[in-house]
PDB file of C-alpha atoms and ligand atoms in Angstrom:
ATOM      1  CA  MET A   9      11.398   0.910 -20.452  1.00 90.00           C
ATOM      2  CA  ILE A  10      10.282   4.320 -21.677  1.00 93.00           C
ATOM      3  CA  ILE A  11       7.604   4.342 -24.361  1.00 96.00           C
ATOM      4  CA  LYS A  12       8.797   6.787 -26.981  1.00 96.00           C
ATOM      5  CA  SER A  13       6.264   5.907 -29.592  1.00 97.00           C
ATOM      6  CA  ALA A  14       3.053   3.937 -29.789  1.00 97.00           C
ATOM      7  CA  GLU A  15       1.369   3.642 -33.118  1.00 97.00           C
ATOM      8  CA  PHE A  16      -1.819   1.824 -34.224  1.00 97.00           C
ATOM      9  CA  ILE A  17      -0.876  -0.425 -37.119  1.00 97.00           C
ATOM     10  CA  LYS A  18      -3.928  -2.411 -38.103  1.00 97.00           C
ATOM     11  CA  SER A  19      -6.985  -4.434 -37.137  1.00 97.00           C
ATOM     12  CA  SER A  20      -7.163  -7.942 -38.422  1.00 97.00           C
ATOM     13  CA  THR A  21      -9.984 -10.462 -38.578  1.00 95.00           C
ATOM     14  CA  ASN A  22      -7.641 -13.446 -38.616  1.00 95.00           C
ATOM     15  CA  TYR A  23      -3.986 -14.277 -37.913  1.00 96.00           C
ATOM     16  CA  GLN A  24      -3.136 -14.490 -41.577  1.00 97.00           C
ATOM     17  CA  GLN A  25      -3.923 -10.757 -41.956  1.00 97.00           C
ATOM     18  CA  CYS A  26      -1.640  -9.728 -39.044  1.00 98.00           C
ATOM     19  CA  PRO A  27       1.463  -7.581 -39.743  1.00 97.00           C
ATOM     20  CA  THR A  28       4.182  -9.473 -41.547  1.00 95.00           C
ATOM     21  CA  LYS A  29       7.197  -7.856 -39.763  1.00 94.00           C
ATOM     22  CA  GLU A  30       8.663 -10.436 -37.421  1.00 92.00           C
ATOM     23  CA  LEU A  31       8.929  -8.350 -34.288  1.00 97.00           C
ATOM     24  CA  PRO A  32       8.511  -9.610 -30.717  1.00 98.00           C
ATOM     25  CA  GLU A  33       4.816  -9.563 -29.916  1.00 98.00           C
ATOM     26  CA  TYR A  34       2.795  -9.549 -26.684  1.00 98.00           C
ATOM     27  CA  ALA A  35      -0.993 -10.009 -26.442  1.00 98.00           C
ATOM     28  CA  PHE A  36      -3.498  -8.920 -23.849  1.00 98.00           C
ATOM     29  CA  ILE A  37      -6.391 -11.308 -23.401  1.00 98.00           C
ATOM     30  CA  GLY A  38      -9.097 -11.817 -20.749  1.00 96.00           C
ATOM     31  CA  ARG A  39     -12.835 -11.622 -20.184  1.00 95.00           C
ATOM     32  CA  SER A  40     -14.766  -8.783 -21.778  1.00 92.00           C
ATOM     33  CA  ASN A  41     -14.576  -5.606 -19.806  1.00 94.00           C
ATOM     34  CA  VAL A  42     -11.597  -6.748 -17.649  1.00 97.00           C
ATOM     35  CA  GLY A  43      -9.608  -3.697 -18.769  1.00 96.00           C
ATOM     36  CA  LYS A  44      -7.353  -4.847 -21.608  1.00 96.00           C
ATOM     37  CA  SER A  45      -7.688  -1.794 -23.828  1.00 95.00           C
ATOM     38  CA  SER A  46      -7.544   0.628 -20.861  1.00 97.00           C
ATOM     39  CA  LEU A  47      -4.293  -0.938 -19.637  1.00 98.00           C
ATOM     40  CA  ILE A  48      -2.742  -0.641 -23.083  1.00 97.00           C
ATOM     41  CA  ASN A  49      -3.619   3.051 -23.128  1.00 97.00           C
ATOM     42  CA  LYS A  50      -2.245   3.690 -19.688  1.00 97.00           C
ATOM     43  CA  MET A  51       0.975   1.814 -20.384  1.00 97.00           C
ATOM     44  CA  CYS A  52       1.490   3.773 -23.568  1.00 96.00           C
ATOM     45  CA  ASN A  53       0.341   6.996 -21.939  1.00 95.00           C
ATOM     46  CA  ARG A  54      -2.147   7.552 -24.781  1.00 94.00           C
ATOM     47  CA  ALA A  55      -5.742   7.855 -23.649  1.00 93.00           C
ATOM     48  CA  LYS A  56      -7.334   6.991 -27.011  1.00 94.00           C
ATOM     49  CA  LEU A  57      -4.874   4.540 -28.602  1.00 95.00           C
ATOM     50  CA  ALA A  58      -7.086   1.481 -27.999  1.00 94.00           C
ATOM     51  CA  LYS A  59     -10.860   1.848 -27.922  1.00 93.00           C
ATOM     52  CA  THR A  60     -12.436   1.285 -24.508  1.00 93.00           C
ATOM     53  CA  SER A  61     -15.992   1.170 -23.315  1.00 92.00           C
ATOM     54  CA  SER A  62     -17.966   0.592 -20.129  1.00 92.00           C
ATOM     55  CA  THR A  63     -20.072  -1.932 -22.143  1.00 89.00           C
ATOM     56  CA  PRO A  64     -18.396  -5.366 -22.628  1.00 87.00           C
ATOM     57  CA  GLY A  65     -17.631  -6.508 -26.155  1.00 86.00           C
ATOM     58  CA  LYS A  66     -15.950  -3.307 -27.377  1.00 83.00           C
ATOM     59  CA  THR A  67     -12.856  -4.822 -28.980  1.00 87.00           C
ATOM     60  CA  GLN A  68     -13.814  -7.221 -31.676  1.00 90.00           C
ATOM     61  CA  LEU A  69     -10.725  -7.601 -33.828  1.00 94.00           C
ATOM     62  CA  ILE A  70      -6.985  -8.306 -33.439  1.00 97.00           C
ATOM     63  CA  ASN A  71      -5.421  -4.862 -32.982  1.00 97.00           C
ATOM     64  CA  HIS A  72      -1.707  -4.338 -33.483  1.00 98.00           C
ATOM     65  CA  PHE A  73       0.142  -1.449 -31.942  1.00 98.00           C
ATOM     66  CA  LEU A  74       3.832  -0.845 -32.695  1.00 98.00           C
ATOM     67  CA  ILE A  75       5.787   0.255 -29.656  1.00 98.00           C
ATOM     68  CA  ASN A  76       9.113   2.103 -29.955  1.00 97.00           C
ATOM     69  CA  GLU A  77       9.282   0.759 -33.470  1.00 97.00           C
ATOM     70  CA  GLU A  78      10.580  -2.420 -31.871  1.00 97.00           C
ATOM     71  CA  TRP A  79       7.745  -4.626 -30.653  1.00 98.00           C
ATOM     72  CA  TYR A  80       4.036  -5.201 -31.007  1.00 98.00           C
ATOM     73  CA  LEU A  81       1.398  -4.949 -28.303  1.00 98.00           C
ATOM     74  CA  VAL A  82      -1.871  -6.670 -29.324  1.00 98.00           C
ATOM     75  CA  ASP A  83      -5.271  -5.877 -28.026  1.00 97.00           C
ATOM     76  CA  LEU A  84      -7.650  -8.830 -28.385  1.00 96.00           C
ATOM     77  CA  PRO A  85     -11.433  -9.126 -27.963  1.00 93.00           C
ATOM     78  CA  GLY A  86     -12.570 -10.437 -24.601  1.00 92.00           C
ATOM     79  CA  TYR A  87     -13.983 -13.906 -24.128  1.00 91.00           C
ATOM     80  CA  GLY A  88     -16.968 -15.025 -22.117  1.00 86.00           C
ATOM     81  CA  TYR A  89     -19.402 -12.178 -22.813  1.00 83.00           C
ATOM     82  CA  ALA A  90     -22.738 -13.888 -22.276  1.00 79.00           C
ATOM     83  CA  LYS A  91     -24.906 -11.373 -24.095  1.00 85.00           C
ATOM     84  CA  MET A  92     -23.108 -11.657 -27.414  1.00 85.00           C
ATOM     85  CA  PRO A  93     -24.931 -13.545 -30.165  1.00 89.00           C
ATOM     86  CA  ILE A  94     -23.692 -17.145 -30.089  1.00 91.00           C
ATOM     87  CA  LYS A  95     -22.475 -17.188 -33.733  1.00 92.00           C
ATOM     88  CA  LEU A  96     -20.426 -14.045 -33.222  1.00 89.00           C
ATOM     89  CA  LYS A  97     -19.073 -15.339 -29.952  1.00 90.00           C
ATOM     90  CA  GLN A  98     -17.950 -18.602 -31.567  1.00 91.00           C
ATOM     91  CA  LYS A  99     -16.411 -16.724 -34.446  1.00 91.00           C
ATOM     92  CA  MET A 100     -14.388 -14.509 -32.158  1.00 91.00           C
ATOM     93  CA  GLU A 101     -13.253 -17.396 -29.971  1.00 93.00           C
ATOM     94  CA  LYS A 102     -12.016 -19.214 -33.053  1.00 94.00           C
ATOM     95  CA  MET A 103     -10.255 -16.063 -34.275  1.00 95.00           C
ATOM     96  CA  ILE A 104      -8.541 -15.717 -30.872  1.00 96.00           C
ATOM     97  CA  SER A 105      -7.444 -19.318 -30.520  1.00 96.00           C
ATOM     98  CA  GLN A 106      -6.190 -19.452 -34.140  1.00 97.00           C
ATOM     99  CA  TYR A 107      -4.140 -16.331 -33.549  1.00 98.00           C
ATOM    100  CA  LEU A 108      -2.689 -17.595 -30.277  1.00 98.00           C
ATOM    101  CA  LEU A 109      -1.779 -20.975 -31.758  1.00 97.00           C
ATOM    102  CA  ASN A 110      -0.396 -19.770 -35.054  1.00 97.00           C
ATOM    103  CA  ARG A 111       1.285 -16.424 -34.442  1.00 97.00           C
ATOM    104  CA  LYS A 112       4.916 -17.305 -34.551  1.00 96.00           C
ATOM    105  CA  ASN A 113       6.387 -14.109 -33.099  1.00 97.00           C
ATOM    106  CA  LEU A 114       4.009 -14.062 -30.136  1.00 98.00           C
ATOM    107  CA  LEU A 115       6.445 -14.289 -27.200  1.00 98.00           C
ATOM    108  CA  ASN A 116       4.120 -14.034 -24.237  1.00 98.00           C
ATOM    109  CA  ILE A 117       0.387 -13.797 -23.546  1.00 98.00           C
ATOM    110  CA  PHE A 118      -0.814 -11.589 -20.698  1.00 98.00           C
ATOM    111  CA  VAL A 119      -4.027 -12.978 -19.227  1.00 98.00           C
ATOM    112  CA  LEU A 120      -5.984 -10.263 -17.487  1.00 98.00           C
ATOM    113  CA  LEU A 121      -8.103 -11.058 -14.456  1.00 98.00           C
ATOM    114  CA  ASP A 122     -10.303  -8.680 -12.491  1.00 98.00           C
ATOM    115  CA  SER A 123      -8.679  -8.310  -9.023  1.00 98.00           C
ATOM    116  CA  ARG A 124     -12.117  -7.883  -7.428  1.00 97.00           C
ATOM    117  CA  HIS A 125     -13.428 -11.271  -8.451  1.00 96.00           C
ATOM    118  CA  LYS A 126     -12.989 -14.797  -7.135  1.00 96.00           C
ATOM    119  CA  PRO A 127     -11.323 -17.238  -9.505  1.00 97.00           C
ATOM    120  CA  GLN A 128     -13.714 -17.986 -12.385  1.00 96.00           C
ATOM    121  CA  GLN A 129     -13.784 -21.328 -14.145  1.00 96.00           C
ATOM    122  CA  ILE A 130     -13.682 -19.787 -17.593  1.00 95.00           C
ATOM    123  CA  ASP A 131     -10.305 -18.088 -16.799  1.00 97.00           C
ATOM    124  CA  LEU A 132      -8.820 -21.161 -15.128  1.00 97.00           C
ATOM    125  CA  ASP A 133      -9.825 -23.239 -18.160  1.00 96.00           C
ATOM    126  CA  PHE A 134      -8.420 -20.657 -20.500  1.00 96.00           C
ATOM    127  CA  MET A 135      -4.996 -20.714 -18.764  1.00 97.00           C
ATOM    128  CA  MET A 136      -5.023 -24.492 -18.629  1.00 96.00           C
ATOM    129  CA  ASN A 137      -5.562 -24.534 -22.407  1.00 96.00           C
ATOM    130  CA  LEU A 138      -2.681 -22.180 -22.923  1.00 97.00           C
ATOM    131  CA  ALA A 139      -0.390 -24.435 -20.858  1.00 95.00           C
ATOM    132  CA  GLU A 140      -1.572 -27.527 -22.762  1.00 95.00           C
ATOM    133  CA  SER A 141      -0.736 -25.759 -26.005  1.00 96.00           C
ATOM    134  CA  GLN A 142       2.673 -24.850 -24.501  1.00 96.00           C
ATOM    135  CA  LEU A 143       2.046 -21.152 -24.782  1.00 97.00           C
ATOM    136  CA  ALA A 144       3.877 -18.870 -22.297  1.00 97.00           C
ATOM    137  CA  PHE A 145       1.715 -16.561 -20.283  1.00 98.00           C
ATOM    138  CA  SER A 146       1.712 -14.156 -17.340  1.00 98.00           C
ATOM    139  CA  ILE A 147      -1.189 -12.990 -15.231  1.00 98.00           C
ATOM    140  CA  ILE A 148      -2.268  -9.347 -14.811  1.00 98.00           C
ATOM    141  CA  PHE A 149      -4.761  -8.543 -12.074  1.00 98.00           C
ATOM    142  CA  THR A 150      -6.628  -5.410 -13.136  1.00 98.00           C
ATOM    143  CA  LYS A 151      -8.581  -2.617 -11.519  1.00 98.00           C
ATOM    144  CA  ALA A 152      -6.661  -2.709  -8.251  1.00 98.00           C
ATOM    145  CA  ASP A 153      -7.910   0.785  -7.458  1.00 98.00           C
ATOM    146  CA  LYS A 154     -11.455  -0.570  -7.099  1.00 98.00           C
ATOM    147  CA  ASN A 155     -10.483  -2.639  -4.022  1.00 96.00           C
ATOM    148  CA  LYS A 156      -9.737  -1.707  -0.439  1.00 95.00           C
ATOM    149  CA  LYS A 157      -6.096  -2.532   0.319  1.00 93.00           C
ATOM    150  CA  ARG A 158      -6.954  -5.480   2.605  1.00 96.00           C
ATOM    151  CA  GLU A 159      -9.545  -6.820   0.148  1.00 96.00           C
ATOM    152  CA  LEU A 160      -6.970  -6.777  -2.633  1.00 96.00           C
ATOM    153  CA  GLN A 161      -4.442  -8.679  -0.563  1.00 96.00           C
ATOM    154  CA  ASN A 162      -7.029 -11.293   0.367  1.00 97.00           C
ATOM    155  CA  ASN A 163      -8.226 -11.706  -3.215  1.00 97.00           C
ATOM    156  CA  MET A 164      -4.666 -12.064  -4.517  1.00 96.00           C
ATOM    157  CA  GLU A 165      -3.821 -14.677  -1.861  1.00 96.00           C
ATOM    158  CA  HIS A 166      -7.010 -16.568  -2.569  1.00 97.00           C
ATOM    159  CA  TYR A 167      -6.399 -16.521  -6.328  1.00 97.00           C
ATOM    160  CA  LYS A 168      -2.803 -17.761  -6.023  1.00 96.00           C
ATOM    161  CA  LYS A 169      -3.861 -20.480  -3.677  1.00 97.00           C
ATOM    162  CA  THR A 170      -6.524 -21.698  -6.172  1.00 97.00           C
ATOM    163  CA  LEU A 171      -3.919 -21.678  -8.959  1.00 96.00           C
ATOM    164  CA  LEU A 172      -1.496 -23.713  -6.829  1.00 96.00           C
ATOM    165  CA  GLU A 173      -4.134 -26.442  -6.506  1.00 95.00           C
ATOM    166  CA  SER A 174      -3.617 -27.329 -10.166  1.00 92.00           C
ATOM    167  CA  TRP A 175      -0.161 -25.788 -10.878  1.00 93.00           C
ATOM    168  CA  GLU A 176       3.210 -26.518  -9.382  1.00 94.00           C
ATOM    169  CA  GLU A 177       4.435 -23.006  -9.975  1.00 94.00           C
ATOM    170  CA  LEU A 178       2.756 -19.683 -10.471  1.00 95.00           C
ATOM    171  CA  PRO A 179       3.299 -17.800 -13.689  1.00 96.00           C
ATOM    172  CA  PRO A 180       4.638 -14.192 -13.315  1.00 97.00           C
ATOM    173  CA  CYS A 181       1.800 -12.097 -11.746  1.00 98.00           C
ATOM    174  CA  PHE A 182       1.267  -8.364 -11.874  1.00 98.00           C
ATOM    175  CA  ILE A 183      -1.208  -6.165 -10.021  1.00 98.00           C
ATOM    176  CA  THR A 184      -2.331  -3.095 -12.027  1.00 98.00           C
ATOM    177  CA  SER A 185      -4.595  -0.159 -12.235  1.00 98.00           C
ATOM    178  CA  SER A 186      -5.336   1.900 -15.340  1.00 98.00           C
ATOM    179  CA  GLU A 187      -6.427   4.722 -13.104  1.00 97.00           C
ATOM    180  CA  THR A 188      -3.197   5.069 -11.133  1.00 97.00           C
ATOM    181  CA  GLY A 189      -0.670   3.328 -13.365  1.00 97.00           C
ATOM    182  CA  LEU A 190       0.150   0.766 -10.680  1.00 98.00           C
ATOM    183  CA  GLY A 191       2.112  -2.165 -12.114  1.00 98.00           C
ATOM    184  CA  ASN A 192       2.707  -0.662 -15.493  1.00 97.00           C
ATOM    185  CA  GLU A 193       6.459  -0.328 -15.071  1.00 97.00           C
ATOM    186  CA  GLU A 194       6.781  -3.921 -13.903  1.00 98.00           C
ATOM    187  CA  ILE A 195       5.010  -5.159 -17.023  1.00 98.00           C
ATOM    188  CA  LEU A 196       7.208  -3.041 -19.314  1.00 98.00           C
ATOM    189  CA  TYR A 197      10.271  -4.293 -17.444  1.00 98.00           C
ATOM    190  CA  SER A 198       9.256  -7.922 -18.035  1.00 98.00           C
ATOM    191  CA  ILE A 199       8.674  -7.119 -21.752  1.00 98.00           C
ATOM    192  CA  THR A 200      12.167  -5.531 -21.900  1.00 97.00           C
ATOM    193  CA  GLN A 201      13.691  -8.746 -20.485  1.00 97.00           C
ATOM    194  CA  MET A 202      11.792 -10.919 -22.956  1.00 97.00           C
ATOM    195  CA  ASN A 203      12.774  -8.689 -25.871  1.00 97.00           C
ATOM    196  CA  LYS A 204      16.409  -9.081 -24.820  1.00 95.00           C
ATOM    197  CA  LEU A 205      16.137 -12.868 -24.821  1.00 91.00           C
ATOM    198  CA  ILE A 206      15.486 -13.013 -28.517  1.00 83.00           C
ATOM    199  CA  GLU A 207      17.859 -10.281 -29.611  1.00 76.00           C
TER     200      GLU A 207
HETATM  201  P1  GTP B   5     -13.549  -5.560 -24.220  1.00 66.38           P
HETATM  202  O1  GTP B   5     -12.810  -4.895 -25.310  1.00 66.38           O
HETATM  203  O2  GTP B   5     -15.019  -5.330 -24.310  1.00 66.38           O
HETATM  204  O3  GTP B   5     -13.211  -7.024 -24.096  1.00 66.38           O
HETATM  205  O4  GTP B   5     -13.115  -4.866 -22.804  1.00 66.38           O
HETATM  206  P2  GTP B   5     -11.685  -4.511 -22.240  1.00 66.38           P
HETATM  207  O5  GTP B   5     -11.135  -5.672 -21.493  1.00 66.38           O
HETATM  208  O6  GTP B   5     -10.801  -3.941 -23.319  1.00 66.38           O
HETATM  209  O7  GTP B   5     -12.045  -3.392 -21.186  1.00 66.38           O
HETATM  210  P3  GTP B   5     -11.870  -1.770 -21.314  1.00 66.38           P
HETATM  211  O8  GTP B   5     -10.451  -1.419 -21.275  1.00 66.38           O
HETATM  212  O9  GTP B   5     -12.695  -1.277 -22.460  1.00 66.38           O
HETATM  213  O10 GTP B   5     -12.462  -1.310 -19.903  1.00 66.38           O
HETATM  214  C1  GTP B   5     -13.788  -1.698 -19.484  1.00 66.38           C
HETATM  215  C2  GTP B   5     -14.239  -0.693 -18.444  1.00 66.38           C
HETATM  216  O11 GTP B   5     -13.495  -0.849 -17.237  1.00 66.38           O
HETATM  217  C3  GTP B   5     -14.160   0.758 -18.814  1.00 66.38           C
HETATM  218  O12 GTP B   5     -15.281   1.437 -18.317  1.00 66.38           O
HETATM  219  C4  GTP B   5     -12.880   1.242 -18.102  1.00 66.38           C
HETATM  220  O13 GTP B   5     -12.868   2.614 -17.834  1.00 66.38           O
HETATM  221  C5  GTP B   5     -12.897   0.373 -16.835  1.00 66.38           C
HETATM  222  N1  GTP B   5     -11.542   0.143 -16.323  1.00 66.38           N
HETATM  223  C6  GTP B   5     -10.562  -0.533 -16.955  1.00 66.38           C
HETATM  224  N2  GTP B   5      -9.462  -0.600 -16.229  1.00 66.38           N
HETATM  225  C7  GTP B   5      -9.721   0.009 -15.094  1.00 66.38           C
HETATM  226  C8  GTP B   5      -8.963   0.259 -13.875  1.00 66.38           C
HETATM  227  O14 GTP B   5      -7.836  -0.131 -13.703  1.00 66.38           O
HETATM  228  N3  GTP B   5      -9.605   0.959 -12.866  1.00 66.38           N
HETATM  229  C9  GTP B   5     -10.886   1.370 -12.980  1.00 66.38           C
HETATM  230  N4  GTP B   5     -11.415   1.979 -11.936  1.00 66.38           N
HETATM  231  N5  GTP B   5     -11.628   1.147 -14.090  1.00 66.38           N
HETATM  232  C10 GTP B   5     -11.068   0.528 -15.119  1.00 66.38           C
HETATM  233 MG1   MG B   6     -11.057  -3.850 -25.326  1.00 66.38          MG
END
């Protein structure tokens, strides 16, 4: 898919405020600082579309971007940022889970995981909760450029093995870099296919 247009639509504090047009929608979620906003910018080829930061906790609202005037890409706040005040953390987690559970046009959730890290319980639990709520998701391993090639392969194998301890099948998995653009086309292709399913 070629991205012809990418437009910021709005930031919402709850799912009720989200855009009312019933277009196919895809959300990026994952721990704070994993690279959600950066990947959105790289995929859309627009450096400043979504706000990024080297400090975790940058994205705090539900941000809708309209792509090719056909579908929405949603940048969500990260979970699991330890230094955030507990009240704010709880509020954001509630906002995210309410959005995920109630947004009717949300076709797929992309769960972002840092390709450098070993499987973390918080991410495994998050994916388990999605499955229990019957929400479709894919995995995106981020920051591939920060690994040596061999290291990346080992980490991916280890991660997939861990997942297969509790899952019969792996969800679709993508390996990406917002520096090099690795994996971006594959993600856009999978979105194209999902868009077609509901046409
Ligand atoms: P929150 O909004 O705080 O939850 O973070 P986020 O997941 O949106 O992360 P963000 O895109 O803001 O990126 C966090 C930091 O990681 C920034 O300093 C980015 O430049 C860096 N980063 C993100 N993706 C990549 C990548 O693929 N490669 C490298 N080398 N750095 C990356
Ligand atoms: Mg962000």
